[in-house]
Every structure is written in C-alpha cells, then in structure tokens.
Amino acid sequence: IVINCSQTWALYCMYLLYYETKELTRQLRARMKFVAINMVVFLPFLQSSLISAALSFELIGGYCLLGYSPQEVADGMQNFLICIELSFGSVCLAFAFSHTDFDGGWVQELDDEAMEVGANL
C-alpha cells in the first residue's frame, strides 16, 4: 500500500510540474518527455498491480510439472513484461531527450525567460 501511494503521489507531482512549466518549456518538447517518463514509471506500477490482482483472484496458476508456484509464475511474468516494456521505453526516452534539443541558440533565450519568470514570483 505504501508503494502504491508513493507511486500515485509521484505521478501527481510530475503532472503538476508539467502543468506549471509547460509554457516555459514548450521549446524543449516537454509533453513528449512527460509521456516518456510516465511510461517508464507508471506502466510497471500498473502491471504490478494487475498481476497482483490476478494472483489474489487465483487467475494465475502454478506449473506443477516444472515445480513453480503461482507467486513464482507471477514474478516471472512481471520480470518478462518489464524487460519488454523498458526496451521500448529506452527508445522513447532516446527520442524524447535528444541532444538536438540543446543545439539551437534559443537555450539562452529560455534561460533569460526563466529569469524573468523567477523575478516576477
């Protein structure tokens, strides 16, 4: 329960950060970065919750011939899904956090704009 609450709180805080800084970081493609990070953070949490629910409702059985318990099967499923998901997630993160975001001369403009916003607070 503590992990579920902390994951939910982290996602909420990430959303608030994105919402408050979306105008300031528009040139940095903040939406794509937000979606990529949430995919890496939220999907394993969702998968874990769904697999735990399936295990508690006894939808996941063990493999008696191989000697695996239902818990071991659920753990194996979670590990396999994490490997597949993070391979796609790494590609998404590579595109979201590209080095080309910082090649333009507008980075200094963004810094100046941030200083103006900070001065207005």
Coordinates of N, CA and C in Angstrom, one line a residue:
I1 N 0.8 -1.2 0.0 CA 0.0 0.0 0.0 C 0.9 1.2 0.0
V2 N 2.0 1.2 0.7 CA 2.9 2.4 0.8 C 3.5 2.6 -0.6
I3 N 3.8 1.6 -1.3 CA 4.4 1.8 -2.7 C 3.4 2.3 -3.6
N4 N 2.1 1.8 -3.5 CA 1.1 2.3 -4.4 C 0.8 3.8 -4.2
C5 N 0.8 4.2 -2.9 CA 0.5 5.6 -2.6 C 1.7 6.5 -3.0
S6 N 2.9 6.0 -2.9 CA 4.1 6.8 -3.3 C 4.1 6.9 -4.8
Q7 N 3.8 5.8 -5.5 CA 3.8 5.9 -7.0 C 2.7 6.9 -7.5
T8 N 1.5 6.8 -6.9 CA 0.4 7.7 -7.3 C 0.8 9.2 -7.0
W9 N 1.4 9.4 -5.8 CA 1.8 10.8 -5.4 C 2.9 11.3 -6.4
A10 N 3.9 10.4 -6.8 CA 4.9 10.8 -7.7 C 4.3 11.2 -9.1
L11 N 3.4 10.4 -9.6 CA 2.7 10.8 -10.8 C 2.0 12.1 -10.8
Y12 N 1.3 12.3 -9.6 CA 0.6 13.5 -9.4 C 1.6 14.7 -9.4
C13 N 2.7 14.6 -8.7 CA 3.6 15.7 -8.7 C 4.3 15.9 -10.0
M14 N 4.5 14.9 -10.8 CA 5.1 15.0 -12.1 C 4.1 15.8 -13.0
Y15 N 2.8 15.5 -12.9 CA 1.8 16.2 -13.7 C 1.7 17.7 -13.3
L16 N 1.8 17.9 -12.0 CA 1.8 19.3 -11.5 C 3.0 20.1 -12.1
L17 N 4.2 19.4 -12.1 CA 5.4 20.1 -12.6 C 5.2 20.4 -14.1
Y18 N 4.7 19.4 -14.8 CA 4.5 19.6 -16.2 C 3.5 20.8 -16.5
Y19 N 2.4 20.7 -15.7 CA 1.3 21.7 -15.9 C 1.8 23.1 -15.7
E20 N 2.6 23.3 -14.6 CA 3.1 24.6 -14.3 C 4.2 25.1 -15.1
T21 N 4.9 24.2 -15.8 CA 6.1 24.7 -16.6 C 5.9 24.4 -18.1
K22 N 4.7 24.1 -18.5 CA 4.5 23.7 -20.0 C 4.8 24.9 -20.9
E23 N 4.4 26.1 -20.5 CA 4.6 27.3 -21.3 C 6.1 27.7 -21.4
L24 N 6.8 27.5 -20.2 CA 8.2 27.9 -20.2 C 9.1 26.9 -20.9
T25 N 8.6 25.6 -21.0 CA 9.5 24.6 -21.6 C 8.9 24.1 -22.9
R26 N 8.1 24.9 -23.5 CA 7.4 24.5 -24.8 C 8.5 24.1 -25.9
Q27 N 9.5 24.9 -26.0 CA 10.6 24.6 -27.0 C 11.4 23.3 -26.7
L28 N 11.3 22.8 -25.5 CA 12.0 21.6 -25.1 C 11.2 20.4 -25.3
R29 N 10.0 20.5 -25.9 CA 9.1 19.3 -26.1 C 8.8 18.6 -24.8
A30 N 8.3 19.4 -23.9 CA 8.1 18.9 -22.5 C 7.0 17.8 -22.5
R31 N 6.0 17.9 -23.4 CA 5.0 16.9 -23.3 C 5.5 15.5 -23.7
M32 N 6.4 15.4 -24.7 CA 7.0 14.2 -25.1 C 7.8 13.6 -23.9
K33 N 8.6 14.4 -23.2 CA 9.4 14.0 -22.1 C 8.5 13.5 -21.0
F34 N 7.4 14.2 -20.7 CA 6.5 13.9 -19.7 C 5.9 12.5 -19.9
V35 N 5.4 12.3 -21.2 CA 4.8 11.0 -21.5 C 5.9 9.9 -21.4
A36 N 7.1 10.1 -21.9 CA 8.1 9.1 -21.8 C 8.4 8.7 -20.4
I37 N 8.6 9.7 -19.5 CA 8.9 9.3 -18.1 C 7.7 8.7 -17.5
N38 N 6.5 9.1 -17.7 CA 5.4 8.5 -17.1 C 5.2 7.0 -17.6
M39 N 5.6 6.8 -18.9 CA 5.5 5.4 -19.4 C 6.5 4.5 -18.6
V40 N 7.7 5.0 -18.3 CA 8.6 4.2 -17.6 C 8.3 4.0 -16.2
V41 N 7.6 5.1 -15.6 CA 7.3 5.0 -14.2 C 5.9 4.3 -13.9
F42 N 4.9 4.6 -14.7 CA 3.6 4.2 -14.5 C 3.3 2.8 -15.0
L43 N 3.8 2.4 -16.1 CA 3.4 1.1 -16.7 C 3.9 -0.1 -15.8
P44 N 5.1 -0.1 -15.2 CA 5.5 -1.2 -14.3 C 4.6 -1.2 -13.1
F45 N 4.2 0.0 -12.6 CA 3.3 0.1 -11.4 C 2.0 -0.6 -11.8
L46 N 1.4 -0.2 -13.0 CA 0.2 -0.7 -13.4 C 0.3 -2.3 -13.6
Q47 N 1.3 -2.7 -14.3 CA 1.5 -4.1 -14.5 C 1.6 -4.9 -13.2
S48 N 2.3 -4.4 -12.2 CA 2.5 -5.0 -10.9 C 1.1 -5.1 -10.2
S49 N 0.3 -4.0 -10.3 CA -1.0 -4.0 -9.7 C -1.9 -5.1 -10.3
L50 N -1.9 -5.1 -11.6 CA -2.8 -6.1 -12.3 C -2.3 -7.5 -12.1
I51 N -1.0 -7.8 -12.1 CA -0.6 -9.1 -11.8 C -0.8 -9.5 -10.4
S52 N -0.7 -8.6 -9.4 CA -1.0 -8.9 -8.0 C -2.5 -9.2 -7.9
A53 N -3.3 -8.4 -8.6 CA -4.8 -8.7 -8.5 C -5.1 -10.0 -9.1
A54 N -4.5 -10.4 -10.2 CA -4.7 -11.7 -10.9 C -4.3 -12.8 -10.0
L55 N -3.2 -12.6 -9.3 CA -2.7 -13.6 -8.3 C -3.6 -13.8 -7.1
S56 N -4.1 -12.7 -6.6 CA -5.0 -12.8 -5.5 C -6.4 -13.4 -5.8
F57 N -6.8 -13.2 -7.1 CA -8.1 -13.8 -7.5 C -7.8 -15.2 -8.1
E58 N -6.6 -15.7 -7.9 CA -6.2 -17.1 -8.4 C -6.4 -17.3 -9.9
L59 N -6.2 -16.2 -10.6 CA -6.2 -16.3 -12.1 C -4.9 -16.8 -12.7
I60 N -3.8 -16.8 -11.8 CA -2.5 -17.3 -12.3 C -2.3 -18.5 -11.5
G61 N -2.1 -19.6 -12.2 CA -1.8 -20.9 -11.6 C -0.4 -21.2 -11.7
G62 N 0.0 -22.2 -10.9 CA 1.4 -22.7 -10.9 C 1.6 -23.7 -11.9
Y63 N 2.8 -24.0 -12.2 CA 3.2 -25.1 -13.1 C 3.7 -26.2 -12.3
C64 N 2.9 -27.2 -12.0 CA 3.3 -28.3 -11.1 C 4.4 -29.1 -11.7
L65 N 4.3 -29.4 -13.0 CA 5.3 -30.2 -13.6 C 6.7 -29.6 -13.5
L66 N 6.8 -28.3 -13.6 CA 8.1 -27.7 -13.5 C 8.4 -27.2 -12.1
G67 N 7.5 -27.3 -11.2 CA 7.7 -27.0 -9.8 C 7.6 -25.5 -9.5
Y68 N 6.9 -24.8 -10.3 CA 6.8 -23.3 -10.0 C 5.5 -23.0 -9.3
S69 N 5.6 -22.2 -8.3 CA 4.4 -21.8 -7.5 C 3.7 -20.7 -8.3
P70 N 2.4 -20.4 -8.0 CA 1.8 -19.2 -8.6 C 2.5 -17.9 -8.4
Q71 N 3.1 -17.7 -7.2 CA 3.9 -16.5 -6.9 C 5.1 -16.4 -7.9
E72 N 5.8 -17.5 -8.1 CA 7.0 -17.5 -8.9 C 6.6 -17.3 -10.4
V73 N 5.4 -17.8 -10.8 CA 4.9 -17.5 -12.2 C 4.6 -16.0 -12.3
A74 N 3.9 -15.4 -11.3 CA 3.6 -14.0 -11.4 C 4.9 -13.2 -11.4
D75 N 5.9 -13.5 -10.6 CA 7.1 -12.8 -10.6 C 7.8 -12.9 -12.0
G76 N 7.8 -14.1 -12.6 CA 8.4 -14.3 -13.9 C 7.7 -13.4 -14.9
M77 N 6.3 -13.4 -14.9 CA 5.6 -12.6 -15.8 C 5.9 -11.1 -15.7
Q78 N 6.0 -10.6 -14.4 CA 6.3 -9.2 -14.2 C 7.7 -8.9 -14.7
N79 N 8.7 -9.8 -14.5 CA 10.1 -9.5 -14.9 C 10.1 -9.5 -16.5
F80 N 9.4 -10.5 -17.1 CA 9.4 -10.5 -18.6 C 8.8 -9.3 -19.2
L81 N 7.6 -8.8 -18.6 CA 6.9 -7.7 -19.1 C 7.8 -6.4 -18.9
I82 N 8.5 -6.3 -17.8 CA 9.4 -5.2 -17.5 C 10.5 -5.1 -18.6
C83 N 11.1 -6.3 -18.9 CA 12.1 -6.3 -19.9 C 11.6 -5.8 -21.3
I84 N 10.4 -6.3 -21.7 CA 9.9 -5.9 -23.0 C 9.5 -4.4 -22.9
E85 N 8.9 -4.0 -21.9 CA 8.5 -2.6 -21.8 C 9.6 -1.6 -21.8
L86 N 10.7 -1.9 -21.0 CA 11.8 -1.0 -21.0 C 12.6 -1.0 -22.2
S87 N 12.6 -2.0 -23.0 CA 13.3 -1.9 -24.3 C 12.6 -0.9 -25.2
F88 N 11.2 -0.9 -25.2 CA 10.5 0.2 -25.9 C 10.7 1.5 -25.2
G89 N 10.7 1.5 -23.9 CA 10.8 2.8 -23.2 C 12.1 3.4 -23.5
S90 N 13.2 2.7 -23.6 CA 14.5 3.3 -23.8 C 14.6 4.0 -25.2
V91 N 13.9 3.4 -26.2 CA 13.8 4.1 -27.5 C 13.0 5.4 -27.4
C92 N 11.9 5.3 -26.7 CA 11.1 6.5 -26.5 C 11.9 7.6 -25.7
L93 N 12.6 7.2 -24.7 CA 13.4 8.2 -24.0 C 14.5 8.7 -24.8
A94 N 15.1 7.9 -25.7 CA 16.2 8.4 -26.6 C 15.6 9.5 -27.5
F95 N 14.4 9.4 -28.0 CA 13.8 10.4 -28.9 C 13.3 11.6 -28.0
A96 N 12.8 11.4 -26.9 CA 12.3 12.5 -26.0 C 13.4 13.4 -25.5
F97 N 14.5 12.8 -25.1 CA 15.6 13.5 -24.6 C 16.8 13.5 -25.5
S98 N 16.5 14.0 -26.7 CA 17.5 14.1 -27.8 C 18.5 15.2 -27.5
H99 N 19.7 15.0 -28.0 CA 20.7 16.1 -27.9 C 20.4 17.3 -28.7
T100 N 19.6 17.1 -29.7 CA 19.3 18.2 -30.6 C 18.4 19.3 -30.0
D101 N 17.8 19.0 -28.8 CA 17.1 20.0 -28.1 C 18.0 21.2 -27.6
F102 N 19.2 20.9 -27.5 CA 20.1 21.9 -27.0 C 21.1 22.4 -28.0
D103 N 20.9 22.1 -29.3 CA 21.8 22.6 -30.3 C 21.5 24.0 -30.8
G104 N 20.3 24.5 -30.6 CA 19.8 25.8 -31.1 C 20.3 26.9 -30.2
G105 N 20.2 28.1 -30.7 CA 20.6 29.3 -29.9 C 19.6 29.8 -29.0
W106 N 18.4 29.1 -29.0 CA 17.3 29.6 -28.1 C 17.5 29.1 -26.7
V107 N 18.5 28.4 -26.4 CA 18.7 28.0 -25.0 C 19.0 29.2 -24.1
Q108 N 19.7 30.1 -24.6 CA 20.0 31.4 -23.8 C 18.7 32.2 -23.7
E109 N 17.9 32.2 -24.7 CA 16.6 32.9 -24.6 C 15.7 32.2 -23.6
L110 N 15.7 30.9 -23.5 CA 15.0 30.2 -22.5 C 15.5 30.5 -21.1
D111 N 16.8 30.6 -20.9 CA 17.3 31.0 -19.6 C 16.9 32.4 -19.2
D112 N 16.9 33.3 -20.2 CA 16.5 34.7 -19.9 C 15.0 34.7 -19.5
E113 N 14.2 34.0 -20.2 CA 12.8 33.9 -19.9 C 12.5 33.3 -18.5
A114 N 13.3 32.3 -18.2 CA 13.2 31.7 -16.9 C 13.5 32.7 -15.8
M115 N 14.5 33.5 -16.0 CA 15.0 34.5 -15.0 C 13.9 35.6 -14.9
E116 N 13.2 35.9 -16.0 CA 12.1 36.9 -15.9 C 10.9 36.3 -15.1
V117 N 10.6 35.1 -15.3 CA 9.5 34.4 -14.6 C 9.9 34.4 -13.1
G118 N 11.1 34.0 -12.8 CA 11.5 33.9 -11.4 C 11.5 35.3 -10.7
A119 N 11.8 36.3 -11.5 CA 11.8 37.7 -10.9 C 10.4 38.1 -10.6
N120 N 9.4 37.6 -11.4 CA 8.0 38.0 -11.2 C 7.4 37.3 -10.0
L121 N 8.0 36.2 -9.6 CA 7.4 35.5 -8.4 C 7.7 36.3 -7.2

